[in-house]
CSV table of C-alpha atoms and ligand atoms in Angstrom, one decimal:
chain,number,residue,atom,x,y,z
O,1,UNK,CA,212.5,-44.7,50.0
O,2,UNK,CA,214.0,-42.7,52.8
O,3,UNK,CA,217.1,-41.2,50.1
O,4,UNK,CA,214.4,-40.8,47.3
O,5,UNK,CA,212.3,-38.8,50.3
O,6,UNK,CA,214.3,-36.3,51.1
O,7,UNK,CA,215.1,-35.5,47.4
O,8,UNK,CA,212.1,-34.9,46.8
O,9,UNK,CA,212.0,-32.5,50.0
O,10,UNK,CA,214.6,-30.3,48.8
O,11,UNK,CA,212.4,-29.8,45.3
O,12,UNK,CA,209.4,-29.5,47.6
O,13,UNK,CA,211.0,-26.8,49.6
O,14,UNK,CA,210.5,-24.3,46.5
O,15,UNK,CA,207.1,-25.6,44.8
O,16,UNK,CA,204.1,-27.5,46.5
O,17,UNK,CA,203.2,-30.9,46.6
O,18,UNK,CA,199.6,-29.6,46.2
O,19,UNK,CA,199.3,-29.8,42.3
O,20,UNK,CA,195.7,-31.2,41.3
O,21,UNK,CA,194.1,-30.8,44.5
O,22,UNK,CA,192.5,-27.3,45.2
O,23,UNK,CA,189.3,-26.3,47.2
O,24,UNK,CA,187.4,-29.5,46.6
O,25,UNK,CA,187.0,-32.6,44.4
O,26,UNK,CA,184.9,-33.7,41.4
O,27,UNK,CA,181.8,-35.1,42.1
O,28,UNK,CA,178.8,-37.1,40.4
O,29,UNK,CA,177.0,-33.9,38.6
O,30,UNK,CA,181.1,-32.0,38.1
O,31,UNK,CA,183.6,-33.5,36.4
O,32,UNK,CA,185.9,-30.9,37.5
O,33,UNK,CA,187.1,-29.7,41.0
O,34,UNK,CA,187.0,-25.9,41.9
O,35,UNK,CA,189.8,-24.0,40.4
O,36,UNK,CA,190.5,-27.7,38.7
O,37,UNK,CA,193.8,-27.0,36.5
O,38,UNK,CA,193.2,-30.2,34.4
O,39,UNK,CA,190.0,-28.5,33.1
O,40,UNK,CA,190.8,-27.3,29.7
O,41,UNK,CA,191.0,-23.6,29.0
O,42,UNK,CA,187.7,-22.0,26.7
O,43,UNK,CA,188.8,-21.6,22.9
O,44,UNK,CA,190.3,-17.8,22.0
O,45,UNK,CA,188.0,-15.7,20.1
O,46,UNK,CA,189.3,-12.0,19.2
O,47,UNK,CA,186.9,-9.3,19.7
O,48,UNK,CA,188.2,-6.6,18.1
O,49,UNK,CA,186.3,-3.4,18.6
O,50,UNK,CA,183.8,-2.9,16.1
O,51,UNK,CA,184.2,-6.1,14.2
O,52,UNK,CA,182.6,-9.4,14.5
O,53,UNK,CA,184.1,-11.7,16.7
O,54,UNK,CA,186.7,-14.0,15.0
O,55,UNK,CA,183.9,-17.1,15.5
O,56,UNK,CA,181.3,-15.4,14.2
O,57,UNK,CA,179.3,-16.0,10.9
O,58,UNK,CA,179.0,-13.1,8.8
O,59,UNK,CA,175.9,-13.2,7.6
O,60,UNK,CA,175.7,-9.3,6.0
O,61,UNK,CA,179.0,-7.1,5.5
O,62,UNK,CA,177.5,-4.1,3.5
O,63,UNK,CA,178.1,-6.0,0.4
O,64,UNK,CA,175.5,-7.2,-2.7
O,65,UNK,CA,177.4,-10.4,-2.9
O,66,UNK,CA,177.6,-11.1,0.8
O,67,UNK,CA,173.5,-10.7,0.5
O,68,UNK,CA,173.5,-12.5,-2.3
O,69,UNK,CA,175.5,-15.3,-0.7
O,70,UNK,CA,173.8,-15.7,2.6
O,71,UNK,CA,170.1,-14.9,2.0
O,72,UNK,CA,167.3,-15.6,-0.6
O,73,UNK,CA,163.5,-14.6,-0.7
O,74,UNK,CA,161.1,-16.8,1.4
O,75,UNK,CA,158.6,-16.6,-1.2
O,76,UNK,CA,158.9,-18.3,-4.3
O,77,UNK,CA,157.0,-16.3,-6.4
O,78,UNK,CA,158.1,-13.0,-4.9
O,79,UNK,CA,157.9,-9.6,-7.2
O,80,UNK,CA,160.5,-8.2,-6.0
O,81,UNK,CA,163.6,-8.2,-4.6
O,82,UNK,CA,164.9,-6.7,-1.3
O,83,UNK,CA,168.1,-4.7,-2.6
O,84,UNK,CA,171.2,-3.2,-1.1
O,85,UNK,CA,172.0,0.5,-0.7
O,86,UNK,CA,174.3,2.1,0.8
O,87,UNK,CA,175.8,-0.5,2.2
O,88,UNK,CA,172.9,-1.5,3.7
O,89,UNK,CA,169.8,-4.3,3.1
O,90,UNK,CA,166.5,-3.0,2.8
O,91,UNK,CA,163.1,-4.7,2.7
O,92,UNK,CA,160.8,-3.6,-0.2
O,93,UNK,CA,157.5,-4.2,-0.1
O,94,UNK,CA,156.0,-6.9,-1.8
O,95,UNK,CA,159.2,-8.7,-1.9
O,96,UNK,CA,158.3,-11.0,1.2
O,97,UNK,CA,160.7,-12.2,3.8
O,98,UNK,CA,164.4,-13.2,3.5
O,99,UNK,CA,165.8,-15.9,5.1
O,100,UNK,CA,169.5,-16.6,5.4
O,101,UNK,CA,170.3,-19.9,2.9
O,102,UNK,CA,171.9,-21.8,6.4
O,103,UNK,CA,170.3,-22.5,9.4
O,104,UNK,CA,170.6,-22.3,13.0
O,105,UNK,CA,169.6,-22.6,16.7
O,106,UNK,CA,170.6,-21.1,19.7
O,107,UNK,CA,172.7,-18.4,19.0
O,108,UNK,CA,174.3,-15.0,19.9
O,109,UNK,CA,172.7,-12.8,17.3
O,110,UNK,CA,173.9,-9.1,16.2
O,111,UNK,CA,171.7,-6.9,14.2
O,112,UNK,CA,172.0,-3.1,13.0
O,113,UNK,CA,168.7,-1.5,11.9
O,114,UNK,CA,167.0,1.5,11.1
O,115,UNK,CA,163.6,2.5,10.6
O,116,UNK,CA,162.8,5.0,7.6
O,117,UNK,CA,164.2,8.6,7.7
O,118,UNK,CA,160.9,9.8,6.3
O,119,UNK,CA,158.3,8.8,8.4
O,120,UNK,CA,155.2,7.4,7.2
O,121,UNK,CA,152.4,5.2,8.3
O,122,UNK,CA,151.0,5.0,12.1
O,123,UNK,CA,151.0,2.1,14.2
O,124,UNK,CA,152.4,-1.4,12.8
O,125,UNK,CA,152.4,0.6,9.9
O,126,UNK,CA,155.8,2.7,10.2
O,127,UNK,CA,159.4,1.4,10.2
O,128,UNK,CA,157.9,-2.3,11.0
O,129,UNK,CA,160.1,-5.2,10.0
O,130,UNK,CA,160.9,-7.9,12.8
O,131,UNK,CA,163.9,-10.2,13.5
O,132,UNK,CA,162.6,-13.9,13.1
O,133,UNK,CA,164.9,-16.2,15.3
O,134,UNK,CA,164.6,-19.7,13.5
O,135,UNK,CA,161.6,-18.1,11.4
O,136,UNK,CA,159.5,-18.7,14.5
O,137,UNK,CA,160.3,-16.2,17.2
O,138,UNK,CA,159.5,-12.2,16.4
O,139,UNK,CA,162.0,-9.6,18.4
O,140,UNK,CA,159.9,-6.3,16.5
O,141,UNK,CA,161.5,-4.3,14.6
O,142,UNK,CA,159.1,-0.7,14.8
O,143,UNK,CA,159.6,3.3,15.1
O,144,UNK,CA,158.9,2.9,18.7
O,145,UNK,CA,160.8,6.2,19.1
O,146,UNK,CA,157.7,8.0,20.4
O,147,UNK,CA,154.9,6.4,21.8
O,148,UNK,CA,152.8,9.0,24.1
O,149,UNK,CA,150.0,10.3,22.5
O,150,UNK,CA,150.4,13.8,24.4
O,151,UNK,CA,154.3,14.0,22.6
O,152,UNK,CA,154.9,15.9,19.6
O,153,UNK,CA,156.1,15.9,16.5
O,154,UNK,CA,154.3,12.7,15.1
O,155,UNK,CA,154.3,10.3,18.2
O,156,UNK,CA,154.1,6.6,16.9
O,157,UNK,CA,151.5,4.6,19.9
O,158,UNK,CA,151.2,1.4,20.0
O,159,UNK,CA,150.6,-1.6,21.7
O,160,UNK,CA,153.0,-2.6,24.3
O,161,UNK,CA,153.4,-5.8,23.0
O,162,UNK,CA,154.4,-4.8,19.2
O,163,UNK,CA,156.7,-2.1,20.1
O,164,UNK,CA,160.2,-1.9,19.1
O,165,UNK,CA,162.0,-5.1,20.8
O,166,UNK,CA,159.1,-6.7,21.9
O,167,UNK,CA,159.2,-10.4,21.9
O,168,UNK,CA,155.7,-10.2,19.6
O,169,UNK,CA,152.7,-10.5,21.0
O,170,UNK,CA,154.3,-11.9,24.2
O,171,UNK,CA,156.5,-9.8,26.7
O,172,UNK,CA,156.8,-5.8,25.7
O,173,UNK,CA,160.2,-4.2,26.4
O,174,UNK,CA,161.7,-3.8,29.6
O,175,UNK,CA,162.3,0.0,28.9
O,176,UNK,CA,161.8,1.6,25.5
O,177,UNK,CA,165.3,2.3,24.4
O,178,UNK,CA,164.5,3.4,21.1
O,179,UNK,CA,166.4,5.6,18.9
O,180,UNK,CA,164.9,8.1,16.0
O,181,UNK,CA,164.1,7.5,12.6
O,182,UNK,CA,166.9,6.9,10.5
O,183,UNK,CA,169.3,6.4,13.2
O,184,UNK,CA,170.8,2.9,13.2
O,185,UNK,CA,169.9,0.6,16.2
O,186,UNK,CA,171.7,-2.3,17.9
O,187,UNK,CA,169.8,-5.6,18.6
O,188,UNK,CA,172.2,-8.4,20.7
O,189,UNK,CA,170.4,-11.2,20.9
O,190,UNK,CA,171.1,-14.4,22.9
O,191,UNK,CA,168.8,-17.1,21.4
O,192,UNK,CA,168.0,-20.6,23.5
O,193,UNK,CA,165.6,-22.6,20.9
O,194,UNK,CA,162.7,-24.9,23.2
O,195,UNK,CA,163.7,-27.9,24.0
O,196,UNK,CA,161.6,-31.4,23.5
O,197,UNK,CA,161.3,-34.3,24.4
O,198,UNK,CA,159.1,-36.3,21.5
O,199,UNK,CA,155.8,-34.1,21.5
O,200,UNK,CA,157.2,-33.0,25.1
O,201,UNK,CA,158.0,-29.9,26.6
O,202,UNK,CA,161.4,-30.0,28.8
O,203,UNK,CA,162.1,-26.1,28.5
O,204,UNK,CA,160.8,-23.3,26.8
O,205,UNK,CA,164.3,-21.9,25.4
O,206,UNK,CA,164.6,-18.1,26.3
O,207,UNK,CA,165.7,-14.7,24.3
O,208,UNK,CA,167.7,-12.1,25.8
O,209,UNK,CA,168.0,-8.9,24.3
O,210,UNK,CA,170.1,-5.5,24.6
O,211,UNK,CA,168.8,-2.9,22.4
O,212,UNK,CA,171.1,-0.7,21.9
O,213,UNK,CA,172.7,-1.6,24.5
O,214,UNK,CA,170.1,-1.7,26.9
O,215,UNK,CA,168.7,-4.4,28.4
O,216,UNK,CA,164.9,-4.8,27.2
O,217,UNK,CA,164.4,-8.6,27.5
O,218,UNK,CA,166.1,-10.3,30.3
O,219,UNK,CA,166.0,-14.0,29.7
O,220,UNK,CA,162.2,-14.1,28.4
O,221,UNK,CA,160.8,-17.7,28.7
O,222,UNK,CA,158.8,-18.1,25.1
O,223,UNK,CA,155.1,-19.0,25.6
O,224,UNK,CA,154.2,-19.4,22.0
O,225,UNK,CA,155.6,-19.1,18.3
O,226,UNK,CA,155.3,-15.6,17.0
O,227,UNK,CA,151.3,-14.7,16.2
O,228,UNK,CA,149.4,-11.6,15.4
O,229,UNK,CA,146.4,-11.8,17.5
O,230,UNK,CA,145.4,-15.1,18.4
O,231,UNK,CA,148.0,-16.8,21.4
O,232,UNK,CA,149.8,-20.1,19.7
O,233,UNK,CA,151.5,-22.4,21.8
O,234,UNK,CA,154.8,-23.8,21.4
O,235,UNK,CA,155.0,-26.6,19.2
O,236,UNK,CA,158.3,-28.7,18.4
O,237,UNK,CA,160.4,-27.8,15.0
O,238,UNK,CA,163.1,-28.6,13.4
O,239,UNK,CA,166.4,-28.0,15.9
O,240,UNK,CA,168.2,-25.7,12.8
O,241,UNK,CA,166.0,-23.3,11.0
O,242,UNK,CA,167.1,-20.1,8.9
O,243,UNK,CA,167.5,-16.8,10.2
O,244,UNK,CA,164.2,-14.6,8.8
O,245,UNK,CA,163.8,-10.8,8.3
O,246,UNK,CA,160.5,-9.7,8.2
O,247,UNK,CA,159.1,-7.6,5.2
O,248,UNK,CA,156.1,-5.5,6.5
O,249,UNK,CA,155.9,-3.3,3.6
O,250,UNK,CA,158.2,-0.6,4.8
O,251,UNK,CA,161.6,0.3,3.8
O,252,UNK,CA,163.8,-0.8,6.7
O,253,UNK,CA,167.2,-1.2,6.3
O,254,UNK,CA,169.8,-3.6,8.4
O,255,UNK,CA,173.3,-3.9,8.5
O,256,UNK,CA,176.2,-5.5,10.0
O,257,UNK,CA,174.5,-8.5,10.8
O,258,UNK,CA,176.3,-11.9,12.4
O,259,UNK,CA,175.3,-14.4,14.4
O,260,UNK,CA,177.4,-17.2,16.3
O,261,UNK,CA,176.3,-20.4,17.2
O,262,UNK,CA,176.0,-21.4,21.2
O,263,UNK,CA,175.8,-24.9,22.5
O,264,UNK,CA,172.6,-25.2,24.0
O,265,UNK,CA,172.5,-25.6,27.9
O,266,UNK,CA,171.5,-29.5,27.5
O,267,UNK,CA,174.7,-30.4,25.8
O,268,UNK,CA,176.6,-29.9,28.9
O,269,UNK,CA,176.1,-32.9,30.5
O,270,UNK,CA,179.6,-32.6,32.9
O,271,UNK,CA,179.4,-29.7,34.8
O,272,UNK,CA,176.3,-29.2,36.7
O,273,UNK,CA,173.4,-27.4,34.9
O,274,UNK,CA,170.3,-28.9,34.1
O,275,UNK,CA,171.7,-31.6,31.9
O,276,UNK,CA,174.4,-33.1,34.7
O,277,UNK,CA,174.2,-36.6,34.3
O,278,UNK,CA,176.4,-38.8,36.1
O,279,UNK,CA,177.2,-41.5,33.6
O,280,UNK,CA,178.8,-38.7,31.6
O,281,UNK,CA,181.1,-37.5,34.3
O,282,UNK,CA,182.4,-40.2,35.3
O,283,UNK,CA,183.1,-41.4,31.9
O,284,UNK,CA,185.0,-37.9,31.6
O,285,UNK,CA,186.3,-38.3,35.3
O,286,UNK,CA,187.7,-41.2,34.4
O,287,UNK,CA,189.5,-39.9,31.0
O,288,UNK,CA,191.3,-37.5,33.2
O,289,UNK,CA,192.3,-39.6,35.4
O,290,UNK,CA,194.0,-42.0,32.7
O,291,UNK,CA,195.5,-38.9,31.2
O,292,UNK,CA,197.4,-38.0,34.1
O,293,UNK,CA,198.4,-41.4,35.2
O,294,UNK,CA,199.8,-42.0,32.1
O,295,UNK,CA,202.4,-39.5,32.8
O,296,UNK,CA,203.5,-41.1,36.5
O,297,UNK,CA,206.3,-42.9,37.1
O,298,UNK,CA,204.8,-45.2,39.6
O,299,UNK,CA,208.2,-47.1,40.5
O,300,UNK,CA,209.1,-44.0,42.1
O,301,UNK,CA,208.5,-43.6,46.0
O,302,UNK,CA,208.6,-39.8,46.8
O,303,UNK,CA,206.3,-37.5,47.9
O,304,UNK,CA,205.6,-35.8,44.3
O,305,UNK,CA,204.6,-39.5,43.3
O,306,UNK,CA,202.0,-40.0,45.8
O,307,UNK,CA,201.0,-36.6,45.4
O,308,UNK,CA,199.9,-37.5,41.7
O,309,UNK,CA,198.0,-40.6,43.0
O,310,UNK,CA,196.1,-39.2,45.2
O,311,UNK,CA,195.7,-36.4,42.2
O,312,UNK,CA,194.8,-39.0,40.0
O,313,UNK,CA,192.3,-41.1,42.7
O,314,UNK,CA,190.5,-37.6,43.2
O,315,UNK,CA,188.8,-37.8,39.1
O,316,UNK,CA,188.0,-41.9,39.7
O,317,UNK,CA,189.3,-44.5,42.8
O,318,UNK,CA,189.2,-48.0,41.4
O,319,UNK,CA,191.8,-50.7,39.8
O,320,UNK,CA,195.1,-49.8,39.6
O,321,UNK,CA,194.4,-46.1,40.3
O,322,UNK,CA,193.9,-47.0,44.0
O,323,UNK,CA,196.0,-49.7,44.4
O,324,UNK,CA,199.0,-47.7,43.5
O,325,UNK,CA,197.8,-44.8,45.8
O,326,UNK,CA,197.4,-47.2,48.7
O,327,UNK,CA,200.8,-48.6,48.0
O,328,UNK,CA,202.1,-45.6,48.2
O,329,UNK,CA,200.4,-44.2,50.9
O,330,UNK,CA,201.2,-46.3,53.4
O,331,UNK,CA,205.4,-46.3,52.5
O,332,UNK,CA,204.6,-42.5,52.8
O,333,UNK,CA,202.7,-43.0,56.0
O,334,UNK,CA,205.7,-45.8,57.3
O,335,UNK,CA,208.2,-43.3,56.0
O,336,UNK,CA,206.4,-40.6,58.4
O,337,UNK,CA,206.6,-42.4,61.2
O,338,UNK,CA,210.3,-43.0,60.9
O,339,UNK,CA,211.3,-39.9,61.2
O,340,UNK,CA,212.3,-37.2,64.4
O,341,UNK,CA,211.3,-34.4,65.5
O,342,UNK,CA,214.4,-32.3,63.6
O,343,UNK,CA,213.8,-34.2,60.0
O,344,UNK,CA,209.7,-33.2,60.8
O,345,UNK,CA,210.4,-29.6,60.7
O,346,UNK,CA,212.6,-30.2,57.8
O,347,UNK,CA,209.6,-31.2,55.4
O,348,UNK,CA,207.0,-28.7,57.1
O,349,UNK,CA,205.8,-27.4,53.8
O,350,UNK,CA,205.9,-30.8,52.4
O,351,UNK,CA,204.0,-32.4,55.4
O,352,UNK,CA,201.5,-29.6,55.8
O,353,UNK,CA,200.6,-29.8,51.9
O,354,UNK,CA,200.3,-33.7,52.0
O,355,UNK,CA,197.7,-32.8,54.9
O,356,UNK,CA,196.2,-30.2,53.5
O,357,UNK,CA,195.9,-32.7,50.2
O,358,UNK,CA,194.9,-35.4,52.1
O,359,UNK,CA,191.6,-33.3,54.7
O,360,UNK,CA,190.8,-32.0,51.2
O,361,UNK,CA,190.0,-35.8,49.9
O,362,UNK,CA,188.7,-37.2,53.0
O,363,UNK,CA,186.1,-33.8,52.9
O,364,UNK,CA,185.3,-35.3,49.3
O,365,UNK,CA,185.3,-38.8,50.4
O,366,UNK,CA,187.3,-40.0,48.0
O,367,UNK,CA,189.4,-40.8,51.5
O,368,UNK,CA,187.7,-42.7,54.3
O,369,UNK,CA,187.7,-41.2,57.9
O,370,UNK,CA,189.8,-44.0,59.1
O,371,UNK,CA,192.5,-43.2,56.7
O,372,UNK,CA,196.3,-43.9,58.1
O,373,UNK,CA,198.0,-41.5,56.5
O,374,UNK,CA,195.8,-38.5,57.6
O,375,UNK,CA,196.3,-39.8,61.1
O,376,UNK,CA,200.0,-39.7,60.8
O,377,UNK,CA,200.1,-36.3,59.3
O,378,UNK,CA,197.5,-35.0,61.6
O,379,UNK,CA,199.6,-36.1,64.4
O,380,UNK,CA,202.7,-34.7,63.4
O,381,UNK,CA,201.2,-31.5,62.5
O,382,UNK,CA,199.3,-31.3,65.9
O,383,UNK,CA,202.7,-32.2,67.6
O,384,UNK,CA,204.6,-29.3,65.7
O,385,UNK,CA,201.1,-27.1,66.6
O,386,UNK,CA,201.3,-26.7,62.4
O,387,UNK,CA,197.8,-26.1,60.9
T,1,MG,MG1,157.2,-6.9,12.7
């Protein structure tokens, strides 16, 4: 043990012993410590500027057949179609809603739009068109550009509520950050459906929105599905529904539209949130903790060993996880003991990590207070005055 030891020491000298053990430990509602370096690393998207992220779904490039591929007409009997110009898809009236052919939930939505260049109508009447989230939820789609009455040319009132980027009939606009007719506007949307529980209500979902860049709804909790005058409450749906544009019987045109699909905040059910559930992480706790022991070599005595353990006992403490720990803790803790003051201040960095390892599991109680090897560290460390 002694031999293997200081081996160990002189590999210790350059690199910690600390490896798996940072600020604190996991714990029944987080499967992962602070800082954890087992925790795996979030998927790589590109974002290139100007393009759709490399994750999204393109739901509208400019092109007839991308229309043609990812949308058809809501109504079955419709006239008319909506039709693409200029790169661009443009409600016509009569034709009725689109609806993309796939469907979604909660999602991270972008949307180009424009309102007519000739103006025309008053009201709901010019440059309306909305964005449907799941068919069910309106973000409005208006020439909001100018809404005082005492403005000129051609100011557009309206109802707070029905303005450009309301969420319909519910919450107006934060600010109105409206462009002019004709101009193309940016809606980025992030989209958390309702969630139920049978016929109830656990959460309301939420819709954030940046239009054009601007933040107009911050995190709206939705009262109701989308109405027109009467209030309707929230009522459970389907958990995937299509995408829907509204046609309002004026010629508004959108663009570069793509959407990709979020998990929803209840599907995260190991790392605090709402949905933390403790069965779950400790069934993932304990999949880590397999993982790494896998890769020990448990006949070896050294300090990088028990480091691991104690690694390993910090995710889940039971069976052969702790009995291989204790085993080694205490040689570790006999080996301590052994040596003098001169082969102490050889293995400072070694001995103050172990500590430092060791307060940090006792803080987590996945150590006990009475542990033996924290009181042999401690002691040597308070002898040396290390801290
Ligand atoms: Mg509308």
């Amino acid at each position: 043990m002694k031999k293997l030891l200081i081996a160990a020491g002189a590999l210790l000298a350059a690199e910690s012993v600390m490896a798996g053990v940072y600020g604190d430990v996991p714990d029944a509602r987080h499967a992962w410590a602070v800082h954890d370096r087992n925790r795996p690393n979030p998927v790589k998207v590109s974002a290139e500027p100007g393009r759709p992220p490399s994750d999204a779904v393109v739901l509208f490039d400019g092109t007839e057949e991308s229309f043609r591929r990812n949308w058809r007409h809501k109504k079955v009997d419709h006239k008319t179609d909506w039709r693409v110009v200029d790169g661009a898809m443009e409600s016509v009236k009569g034709a009725g809603y689109i609806q993309t052919k796939d469907s979604f939930g909660d999602c991270q939505l972008h949307v180009e739009w424009a309102s007519p260049v000739k103006v025309e109508g008053v009201g709901q009447g010019r440059g309306n068109s909305g964005v449907f989230l799941m068919g069910s939820y309106e973000i409005q789609v208006l020439d909001s550009y100018e809404t005082d009455p005492s403005k000129d040319p051609n100011p557009n009132p309206n109802y707070a509520d029905g303005q450009a980027s309301a969420v319909y009939a519910e919450n107006p606009p934060l600010v109105n950050a409206s462009r002019a007719p004709g101009e193309w506007q940016t809606y980025d949307i992030v989209f958390h459906q309702p969630i139920w529980k049978g016929e109830q209500l656990v959460h309301p979902g939420s819709v954030t929105v940046f239009h054009n860049g601007v933040l107009t709804q911050d995190h709206w909790e939705m009262e109701g599905l989308t109405t027109h005058r009467k209030r309707r409450p929230l009522a459970p749906h389907a958990t995937r529904l299509p995408l829907e544009f509204q046609d309002h019987g004026n010629p508004v045109r959108f663009r570069n539209v793509w959407l990709r699909e979020i998990p929803s905040r209840y599907t995260n059910t190991t790392h605090g949130g709402p949905a933390a559930n403790e069965a779950d992480v400790m069934a993932l706790r304990r999949q880590t903790a397999a993982r790494l022991y896998a890769k020990i070599d448990v006949s070896k005595m050294d300090a990088p060993t028990l480091a691991a353990l104690l690694e390993v006992v910090s995710y889940a403490k039971e069976g052969v996880y702790k009995e291989e720990m204790l085993r080694h803790a205490y040689a570790y803790r006999d080996f301590l003991k052994g040596l003098d003051g001169a082969a102490q201040k050889a293995r400072k960095s070694e001995i103050i990590d172990m500590k430092r390892m060791v307060d940090t599991l006792q803080q987590g109680g996945v150590l006990p207070p009475t542990c033996t090897l924290a009181a042999a560290l401690n002691a040597i460390c308070a002898a040396n005055g290390w801290k």
